[in-house]
mmCIF file of C-alpha atoms and ligand atoms in Angstrom:
data_model
loop_
_atom_site.group_PDB
_atom_site.id
_atom_site.type_symbol
_atom_site.label_atom_id
_atom_site.label_comp_id
_atom_site.label_asym_id
_atom_site.label_seq_id
_atom_site.Cartn_x
_atom_site.Cartn_y
_atom_site.Cartn_z
ATOM 1 C CA MET A 14 160.016 99.170 -131.894
ATOM 2 C CA LYS A 15 159.006 102.097 -133.910
ATOM 3 C CA ASP A 16 159.740 103.421 -137.359
ATOM 4 C CA ILE A 17 161.165 106.679 -138.007
ATOM 5 C CA THR A 18 158.372 109.269 -139.257
ATOM 6 C CA GLU A 19 160.167 112.324 -139.067
ATOM 7 C CA PHE A 20 163.707 113.717 -139.015
ATOM 8 C CA THR A 21 165.596 115.397 -136.322
ATOM 9 C CA CYS A 22 169.276 115.015 -137.203
ATOM 10 C CA ILE A 23 169.097 115.073 -140.784
ATOM 11 C CA GLU A 24 166.790 116.797 -143.621
ATOM 12 C CA TYR A 25 165.366 115.113 -146.621
ATOM 13 C CA GLU A 26 164.786 117.544 -149.849
ATOM 14 C CA VAL A 27 164.204 117.117 -153.499
ATOM 15 C CA PRO A 28 166.068 120.146 -154.766
ATOM 16 C CA GLU A 29 165.045 119.449 -158.370
ATOM 17 C CA PRO A 30 163.237 116.651 -160.102
ATOM 18 C CA GLY A 31 165.164 113.296 -160.089
ATOM 19 C CA ILE A 32 167.443 114.352 -157.424
ATOM 20 C CA ALA A 33 167.254 113.576 -153.622
ATOM 21 C CA ARG A 34 169.468 115.428 -151.142
ATOM 22 C CA LEU A 35 169.979 114.259 -147.635
ATOM 23 C CA TRP A 36 171.579 116.705 -145.291
ATOM 24 C CA LEU A 37 173.505 115.952 -142.115
ATOM 25 C CA ASN A 38 171.958 118.382 -139.666
ATOM 26 C CA ARG A 39 173.803 118.308 -136.408
ATOM 27 C CA PRO A 40 176.214 121.227 -137.248
ATOM 28 C CA ALA A 41 176.812 122.076 -133.282
ATOM 29 C CA THR A 42 178.515 118.728 -132.928
ATOM 30 C CA ALA A 43 180.293 118.895 -136.357
ATOM 31 C CA ASN A 44 177.629 116.309 -137.514
ATOM 32 C CA ALA A 45 178.686 113.666 -135.003
ATOM 33 C CA GLN A 46 176.751 110.481 -135.615
ATOM 34 C CA ASP A 47 174.592 109.143 -132.788
ATOM 35 C CA THR A 48 172.283 106.067 -133.103
ATOM 36 C CA ARG A 49 169.335 108.354 -134.096
ATOM 37 C CA LEU A 50 171.068 110.089 -136.829
ATOM 38 C CA LEU A 51 172.186 106.858 -138.422
ATOM 39 C CA TYR A 52 168.901 105.165 -138.173
ATOM 40 C CA GLU A 53 167.357 108.776 -139.845
ATOM 41 C CA LEU A 54 170.007 108.412 -142.594
ATOM 42 C CA ASN A 55 169.167 104.850 -143.388
ATOM 43 C CA THR A 56 165.691 105.678 -143.504
ATOM 44 C CA ALA A 57 166.226 108.537 -145.789
ATOM 45 C CA PHE A 58 168.339 106.382 -148.114
ATOM 46 C CA ASP A 59 165.765 103.809 -148.198
ATOM 47 C CA ARG A 60 162.970 106.481 -149.102
ATOM 48 C CA ALA A 61 165.409 107.733 -152.076
ATOM 49 C CA ALA A 62 165.950 104.415 -153.043
ATOM 50 C CA HIS A 63 162.394 103.152 -153.017
ATOM 51 C CA ASP A 64 161.247 106.260 -154.940
ATOM 52 C CA ASP A 65 161.338 105.516 -158.807
ATOM 53 C CA ASP A 66 161.193 109.246 -159.609
ATOM 54 C CA ILE A 67 164.705 109.703 -157.803
ATOM 55 C CA ARG A 68 167.698 108.918 -159.885
ATOM 56 C CA VAL A 69 170.649 110.292 -158.075
ATOM 57 C CA ILE A 70 171.025 111.028 -154.242
ATOM 58 C CA ILE A 71 173.228 113.511 -152.708
ATOM 59 C CA LEU A 72 174.795 113.445 -149.145
ATOM 60 C CA ALA A 73 175.680 116.802 -147.738
ATOM 61 C CA ALA A 74 176.377 118.397 -144.422
ATOM 62 C CA ARG A 75 175.236 121.598 -142.935
ATOM 63 C CA GLY A 76 177.869 123.672 -141.170
ATOM 64 C CA LYS A 77 181.501 123.985 -141.253
ATOM 65 C CA HIS A 78 182.418 120.259 -141.086
ATOM 66 C CA PHE A 79 181.158 116.995 -142.951
ATOM 67 C CA SER A 80 181.424 114.741 -139.912
ATOM 68 C CA SER A 81 183.478 114.316 -136.858
ATOM 69 C CA GLY A 82 182.545 110.598 -136.694
ATOM 70 C CA HIS A 83 180.830 108.762 -134.354
ATOM 71 C CA ASP A 84 179.344 110.369 -131.324
ATOM 72 C CA LEU A 85 181.576 109.003 -128.679
ATOM 73 C CA GLY A 86 179.575 110.890 -125.912
ATOM 74 C CA GLU A 87 176.603 108.721 -126.530
ATOM 75 C CA LYS A 88 176.099 106.511 -123.479
ATOM 76 C CA GLU A 89 173.710 103.856 -122.675
ATOM 77 C CA TRP A 90 172.944 103.206 -126.211
ATOM 78 C CA TYR A 91 171.962 99.700 -125.449
ATOM 79 C CA GLU A 92 168.688 100.805 -123.821
ATOM 80 C CA THR A 93 167.413 102.392 -126.872
ATOM 81 C CA MET A 94 168.746 100.020 -129.641
ATOM 82 C CA HIS A 95 165.399 98.085 -129.514
ATOM 83 C CA ASP A 96 163.434 101.224 -130.307
ATOM 84 C CA TYR A 97 164.710 100.867 -133.652
ATOM 85 C CA ARG A 98 163.738 98.434 -136.334
ATOM 86 C CA THR A 99 166.801 96.836 -137.258
ATOM 87 C CA VAL A 100 167.690 96.367 -140.878
ATOM 88 C CA ALA A 101 169.955 93.302 -140.419
ATOM 89 C CA PRO A 102 169.206 89.906 -138.612
ATOM 90 C CA VAL A 103 171.329 90.806 -135.638
ATOM 91 C CA CYS A 104 170.620 90.086 -131.989
ATOM 92 C CA GLY A 105 172.579 90.628 -128.619
ATOM 93 C CA PHE A 106 172.081 94.438 -128.155
ATOM 94 C CA ALA A 107 171.213 93.850 -124.436
ATOM 95 C CA CYS A 108 174.070 90.983 -123.982
ATOM 96 C CA ALA A 109 177.100 91.329 -121.872
ATOM 97 C CA GLY A 110 180.656 91.127 -122.943
ATOM 98 C CA ALA A 111 181.885 91.731 -126.551
ATOM 99 C CA GLU A 112 178.537 90.473 -128.076
ATOM 100 C CA ARG A 113 176.699 93.809 -127.243
ATOM 101 C CA GLN A 114 179.152 96.106 -128.993
ATOM 102 C CA MET A 115 179.741 93.624 -132.020
ATOM 103 C CA ALA A 116 175.808 93.670 -132.685
ATOM 104 C CA ARG A 117 175.576 97.303 -132.590
ATOM 105 C CA GLU A 118 178.830 97.836 -134.854
ATOM 106 C CA GLU A 119 177.517 95.043 -137.202
ATOM 107 C CA GLU A 120 174.241 96.738 -137.538
ATOM 108 C CA ILE A 121 174.716 100.605 -137.608
ATOM 109 C CA TYR A 122 178.505 100.917 -138.370
ATOM 110 C CA LEU A 123 179.703 98.169 -141.057
ATOM 111 C CA GLY A 124 176.074 97.100 -141.888
ATOM 112 C CA PHE A 125 174.684 100.444 -142.913
ATOM 113 C CA SER A 126 177.808 101.670 -144.734
ATOM 114 C CA GLU A 127 177.783 98.236 -146.804
ATOM 115 C CA ARG A 128 174.128 98.596 -147.214
ATOM 116 C CA TRP A 129 174.493 102.431 -148.445
ATOM 117 C CA ARG A 130 177.363 101.210 -150.927
ATOM 118 C CA ASN A 131 175.068 98.985 -152.466
ATOM 119 C CA ILE A 132 171.968 101.217 -153.057
ATOM 120 C CA PRO A 133 171.082 100.697 -156.821
ATOM 121 C CA LYS A 134 171.625 104.344 -157.494
ATOM 122 C CA PRO A 135 174.320 106.666 -157.750
ATOM 123 C CA THR A 136 175.098 108.502 -154.817
ATOM 124 C CA ILE A 137 177.348 111.597 -154.457
ATOM 125 C CA ALA A 138 178.804 112.870 -151.174
ATOM 126 C CA ALA A 139 179.536 116.522 -150.990
ATOM 127 C CA VAL A 140 182.241 116.972 -148.381
ATOM 128 C CA GLN A 141 183.691 120.296 -146.678
ATOM 129 C CA GLY A 142 185.747 120.750 -143.564
ATOM 130 C CA LYS A 143 186.791 117.775 -141.557
ATOM 131 C CA CYS A 144 185.884 114.341 -142.281
ATOM 132 C CA ILE A 145 186.927 112.016 -139.436
ATOM 133 C CA ALA A 146 186.869 108.512 -138.882
ATOM 134 C CA GLY A 147 183.372 107.548 -138.905
ATOM 135 C CA GLY A 148 182.730 110.549 -141.326
ATOM 136 C CA LEU A 149 184.672 108.451 -143.827
ATOM 137 C CA MET A 150 182.114 105.608 -143.289
ATOM 138 C CA LEU A 151 179.270 108.148 -144.859
ATOM 139 C CA ALA A 152 181.655 109.597 -147.425
ATOM 140 C CA TRP A 153 183.239 106.396 -148.749
ATOM 141 C CA PRO A 154 180.021 104.318 -149.459
ATOM 142 C CA CYS A 155 179.106 106.929 -151.746
ATOM 143 C CA ASP A 156 179.887 106.474 -155.562
ATOM 144 C CA LEU A 157 181.376 109.979 -155.971
ATOM 145 C CA ILE A 158 182.902 112.454 -153.737
ATOM 146 C CA ILE A 159 183.053 116.103 -154.540
ATOM 147 C CA ALA A 160 185.006 117.924 -151.961
ATOM 148 C CA SER A 161 185.390 121.689 -151.193
ATOM 149 C CA ASP A 162 189.099 123.040 -151.119
ATOM 150 C CA ASP A 163 189.034 123.086 -147.253
ATOM 151 C CA ALA A 164 188.063 119.460 -146.795
ATOM 152 C CA SER A 165 190.279 116.942 -145.131
ATOM 153 C CA PHE A 166 190.070 113.249 -144.396
ATOM 154 C CA SER A 167 191.483 111.313 -141.517
ATOM 155 C CA ASP A 168 191.098 107.824 -139.671
ATOM 156 C CA PRO A 169 192.895 108.515 -136.377
ATOM 157 C CA THR A 170 191.787 105.388 -134.658
ATOM 158 C CA VAL A 171 195.303 103.588 -134.396
ATOM 159 C CA SER A 172 195.977 106.602 -132.130
ATOM 160 C CA PHE A 173 193.503 105.281 -129.497
ATOM 161 C CA GLY A 174 194.336 101.552 -130.008
ATOM 162 C CA VAL A 175 192.100 100.338 -133.046
ATOM 163 C CA ASN A 176 193.369 98.994 -136.374
ATOM 164 C CA GLY A 177 190.815 101.514 -138.426
ATOM 165 C CA VAL A 178 187.143 102.357 -138.631
ATOM 166 C CA GLU A 179 184.606 99.674 -139.039
ATOM 167 C CA PHE A 180 184.148 100.188 -142.804
ATOM 168 C CA PHE A 181 187.957 99.382 -143.585
ATOM 169 C CA ASN A 182 187.787 100.482 -147.258
ATOM 170 C CA HIS A 183 191.173 102.386 -146.867
ATOM 171 C CA LEU A 184 192.739 100.084 -149.605
ATOM 172 C CA TRP A 185 190.400 100.545 -152.276
ATOM 173 C CA GLU A 186 190.146 104.335 -151.692
ATOM 174 C CA VAL A 187 193.940 105.506 -151.442
ATOM 175 C CA GLY A 188 195.868 102.179 -152.186
ATOM 176 C CA ALA A 189 197.813 99.975 -149.955
ATOM 177 C CA ARG A 190 200.757 102.092 -149.248
ATOM 178 C CA LYS A 191 198.869 105.507 -148.719
ATOM 179 C CA ALA A 192 196.315 103.541 -146.459
ATOM 180 C CA LYS A 193 199.047 101.946 -144.277
ATOM 181 C CA GLU A 194 200.484 105.945 -143.809
ATOM 182 C CA MET A 195 197.006 107.260 -143.318
ATOM 183 C CA LEU A 196 196.575 104.568 -140.479
ATOM 184 C CA PHE A 197 200.119 104.572 -139.078
ATOM 185 C CA THR A 198 200.307 108.266 -138.553
ATOM 186 C CA SER A 199 196.755 109.306 -138.225
ATOM 187 C CA ASP A 200 197.572 112.287 -140.555
ATOM 188 C CA ALA A 201 194.818 113.877 -142.665
ATOM 189 C CA LEU A 202 194.592 113.591 -146.404
ATOM 190 C CA SER A 203 193.820 117.134 -147.902
ATOM 191 C CA ALA A 204 191.345 117.428 -150.542
ATOM 192 C CA GLU A 205 193.842 118.037 -153.299
ATOM 193 C CA GLU A 206 195.873 114.737 -152.237
ATOM 194 C CA ALA A 207 192.438 112.839 -152.093
ATOM 195 C CA GLN A 208 191.643 113.758 -155.569
ATOM 196 C CA ARG A 209 195.220 112.899 -156.798
ATOM 197 C CA LEU A 210 194.988 109.398 -155.135
ATOM 198 C CA GLY A 211 191.714 108.863 -156.890
ATOM 199 C CA MET A 212 189.573 108.875 -153.573
ATOM 200 C CA VAL A 213 187.930 112.292 -154.630
ATOM 201 C CA ASN A 214 186.459 113.276 -157.953
ATOM 202 C CA GLN A 215 186.232 116.949 -157.932
ATOM 203 C CA VAL A 216 187.704 119.811 -155.733
ATOM 204 C CA VAL A 217 185.850 122.942 -156.030
ATOM 205 C CA LEU A 218 185.818 126.060 -153.925
ATOM 206 C CA ARG A 219 183.659 126.013 -150.537
ATOM 207 C CA ALA A 220 181.209 128.458 -152.096
ATOM 208 C CA GLU A 221 180.673 126.265 -155.216
ATOM 209 C CA LEU A 222 180.329 122.908 -153.512
ATOM 210 C CA GLU A 223 176.499 122.893 -153.614
ATOM 211 C CA GLU A 224 176.211 123.855 -157.178
ATOM 212 C CA ALA A 225 179.070 121.762 -158.447
ATOM 213 C CA THR A 226 177.460 118.543 -156.968
ATOM 214 C CA LEU A 227 174.007 119.467 -158.322
ATOM 215 C CA VAL A 228 175.777 119.790 -161.723
ATOM 216 C CA MET A 229 177.093 116.333 -161.543
ATOM 217 C CA ALA A 230 173.800 115.016 -160.424
ATOM 218 C CA ARG A 231 171.947 116.628 -163.117
ATOM 219 C CA LYS A 232 174.342 115.164 -165.617
ATOM 220 C CA ILE A 233 173.944 111.693 -163.944
ATOM 221 C CA ALA A 234 170.210 111.862 -163.654
ATOM 222 C CA SER A 235 169.838 112.337 -167.414
ATOM 223 C CA LYS A 236 171.070 108.762 -167.933
ATOM 224 C CA SER A 237 169.203 105.485 -168.022
ATOM 225 C CA ARG A 238 168.267 104.397 -164.398
ATOM 226 C CA PHE A 239 168.509 100.821 -165.308
ATOM 227 C CA ALA A 240 171.808 101.414 -166.975
ATOM 228 C CA LEU A 241 173.143 103.185 -164.070
ATOM 229 C CA LYS A 242 172.265 100.502 -161.738
ATOM 230 C CA MET A 243 173.936 98.017 -163.742
ATOM 231 C CA ALA A 244 177.086 100.141 -164.116
ATOM 232 C CA LYS A 245 177.203 100.657 -160.336
ATOM 233 C CA LYS A 246 176.796 96.938 -159.740
ATOM 234 C CA ALA A 247 179.420 96.011 -162.349
ATOM 235 C CA VAL A 248 182.164 98.115 -160.551
ATOM 236 C CA ASN A 249 180.990 97.206 -156.809
ATOM 237 C CA GLY A 250 181.042 93.637 -158.021
ATOM 238 C CA ALA A 251 184.561 93.863 -159.489
ATOM 239 C CA GLN A 252 185.936 95.308 -156.211
ATOM 240 C CA ASP A 253 184.304 92.451 -154.345
ATOM 241 C CA ALA A 254 185.739 90.051 -156.805
ATOM 242 C CA GLN A 255 189.370 91.434 -155.649
ATOM 243 C CA GLY A 256 188.506 90.380 -152.293
ATOM 244 C CA ARG A 257 187.091 93.792 -150.773
ATOM 245 C CA ASP A 258 184.335 92.116 -149.016
ATOM 246 C CA VAL A 259 186.119 89.422 -147.246
ATOM 247 C CA ALA A 260 189.094 91.681 -146.157
ATOM 248 C CA MET A 261 186.271 94.107 -144.841
ATOM 249 C CA GLN A 262 185.027 91.342 -142.655
ATOM 250 C CA ASN A 263 188.550 90.436 -141.376
ATOM 251 C CA ALA A 264 189.436 94.021 -140.671
ATOM 252 C CA PHE A 265 186.046 94.240 -138.744
ATOM 253 C CA HIS A 266 186.826 91.307 -136.670
ATOM 254 C CA LEU A 267 190.270 92.653 -135.659
ATOM 255 C CA HIS A 268 188.509 95.909 -134.917
ATOM 256 C CA GLN A 269 186.049 93.956 -132.548
ATOM 257 C CA LEU A 270 189.331 92.228 -131.003
ATOM 258 C CA ALA A 271 190.692 95.885 -130.448
ATOM 259 C CA HIS A 272 187.547 96.937 -128.426
ATOM 260 C CA THR A 273 187.604 93.599 -126.490
ATOM 261 C CA HIS A 274 191.238 94.190 -125.505
ATOM 262 C CA TRP A 275 190.520 97.850 -124.281
ATOM 263 C CA LEU A 276 187.233 96.704 -122.418
ATOM 264 C CA LYS A 277 189.410 94.288 -120.734
ATOM 265 C CA LEU A 278 192.084 96.661 -119.585
ATOM 266 C CA HIS A 279 190.128 99.852 -119.058
ATOM 267 C CA ASP A 280 186.384 99.124 -119.259
ATOM 268 C CA LEU A 281 186.308 101.200 -122.195
ATOM 269 C CA LEU A 282 186.134 100.659 -125.990
ATOM 270 C CA VAL A 283 189.362 102.257 -126.875
ATOM 271 C CA ASP A 284 192.706 103.387 -125.224
ATOM 272 C CA PRO A 285 191.633 106.301 -123.082
ATOM 273 C CA ASN A 286 195.237 107.837 -123.160
ATOM 274 C CA GLY A 287 195.349 108.173 -126.838
ATOM 275 C CA LEU A 288 191.806 109.177 -127.524
ATOM 276 C CA PRO A 289 191.627 112.748 -126.122
ATOM 277 C CA GLU A 290 194.910 113.511 -128.166
ATOM 278 C CA ALA A 291 193.719 111.807 -131.166
ATOM 279 C CA THR A 292 190.451 113.961 -131.329
ATOM 280 C CA ARG A 293 192.222 117.132 -130.615
ATOM 281 C CA LYS A 294 194.747 116.392 -133.588
ATOM 282 C CA ALA A 295 191.895 115.167 -135.780
ATOM 283 C CA LEU A 296 189.933 118.375 -135.397
ATOM 284 C CA GLY A 297 193.001 120.555 -135.859
ATOM 285 C CA LEU A 298 192.885 121.873 -132.510
ATOM 286 C CA ASP A 299 195.909 123.613 -130.930
ATOM 287 C CA ARG A 300 196.893 121.891 -127.505
ATOM 288 C CA ASP A 301 197.901 125.292 -126.081
ATOM 289 C CA LYS A 302 194.900 127.307 -127.209
ATOM 290 C CA SER A 303 192.037 125.011 -126.540
HETATM 291 ZN ZN1 ZN B 430 183.906 100.089 -133.209
#
């Protein structure tokens, strides 16, 4: 088991005092999330959380797109899971059946997203381009989202036979009716629509995304660190009092049932008939030209 001592999939920087900025840095894959990237990101969030000089954390992305989601091309992950120091008391990575996949998703998908949501410091996601499925699981745990005008947000998982991404926060992001539309159709929300629904705080021109995010971070960093922590706890606690955390667990277990269903039918985690088309649609690719 090894600790991560250097980053290869992300960058960590302090652009100015009090502000940490984490960059997703796999632009060639539209910042697809493999195991390594997620553990690096978790280590970076911990570093920023533990550093008392850091008051605000920005999550940004290199390249055209924020994130294309989980790296579904990653095979044999179970052989490397034990290389990482797990953050949750989970077991079963090397086991058979549904146990192995559930352990992985409890740790690096739902587990990480919930953990980052509860970092006791304000976090801001700066989102450009596509933010697809697992991409939502990086943006949604952040306290604020600033999007560029070219950003779009989608969860196309129903198209390949799953109820939604592992961090099932749709209801608390866009409301029940829009959440159903988003899930049932796999259609993307534009930045403008996401702002109107309250999911996004600001929409800015692509060229202004970095500066607009820093302006917001600066404003927040000038406030009391302890007051910010308490304000965040108060809002997150209110959402959980509405049943958010219980609903999240329920949706996660349905998600595991869906994986088990497709494993039984096709020895794959998702419906292979829906996946290529859903991915193509989510990436905005034209069927005839690609
Ligand atoms: Zn899953």
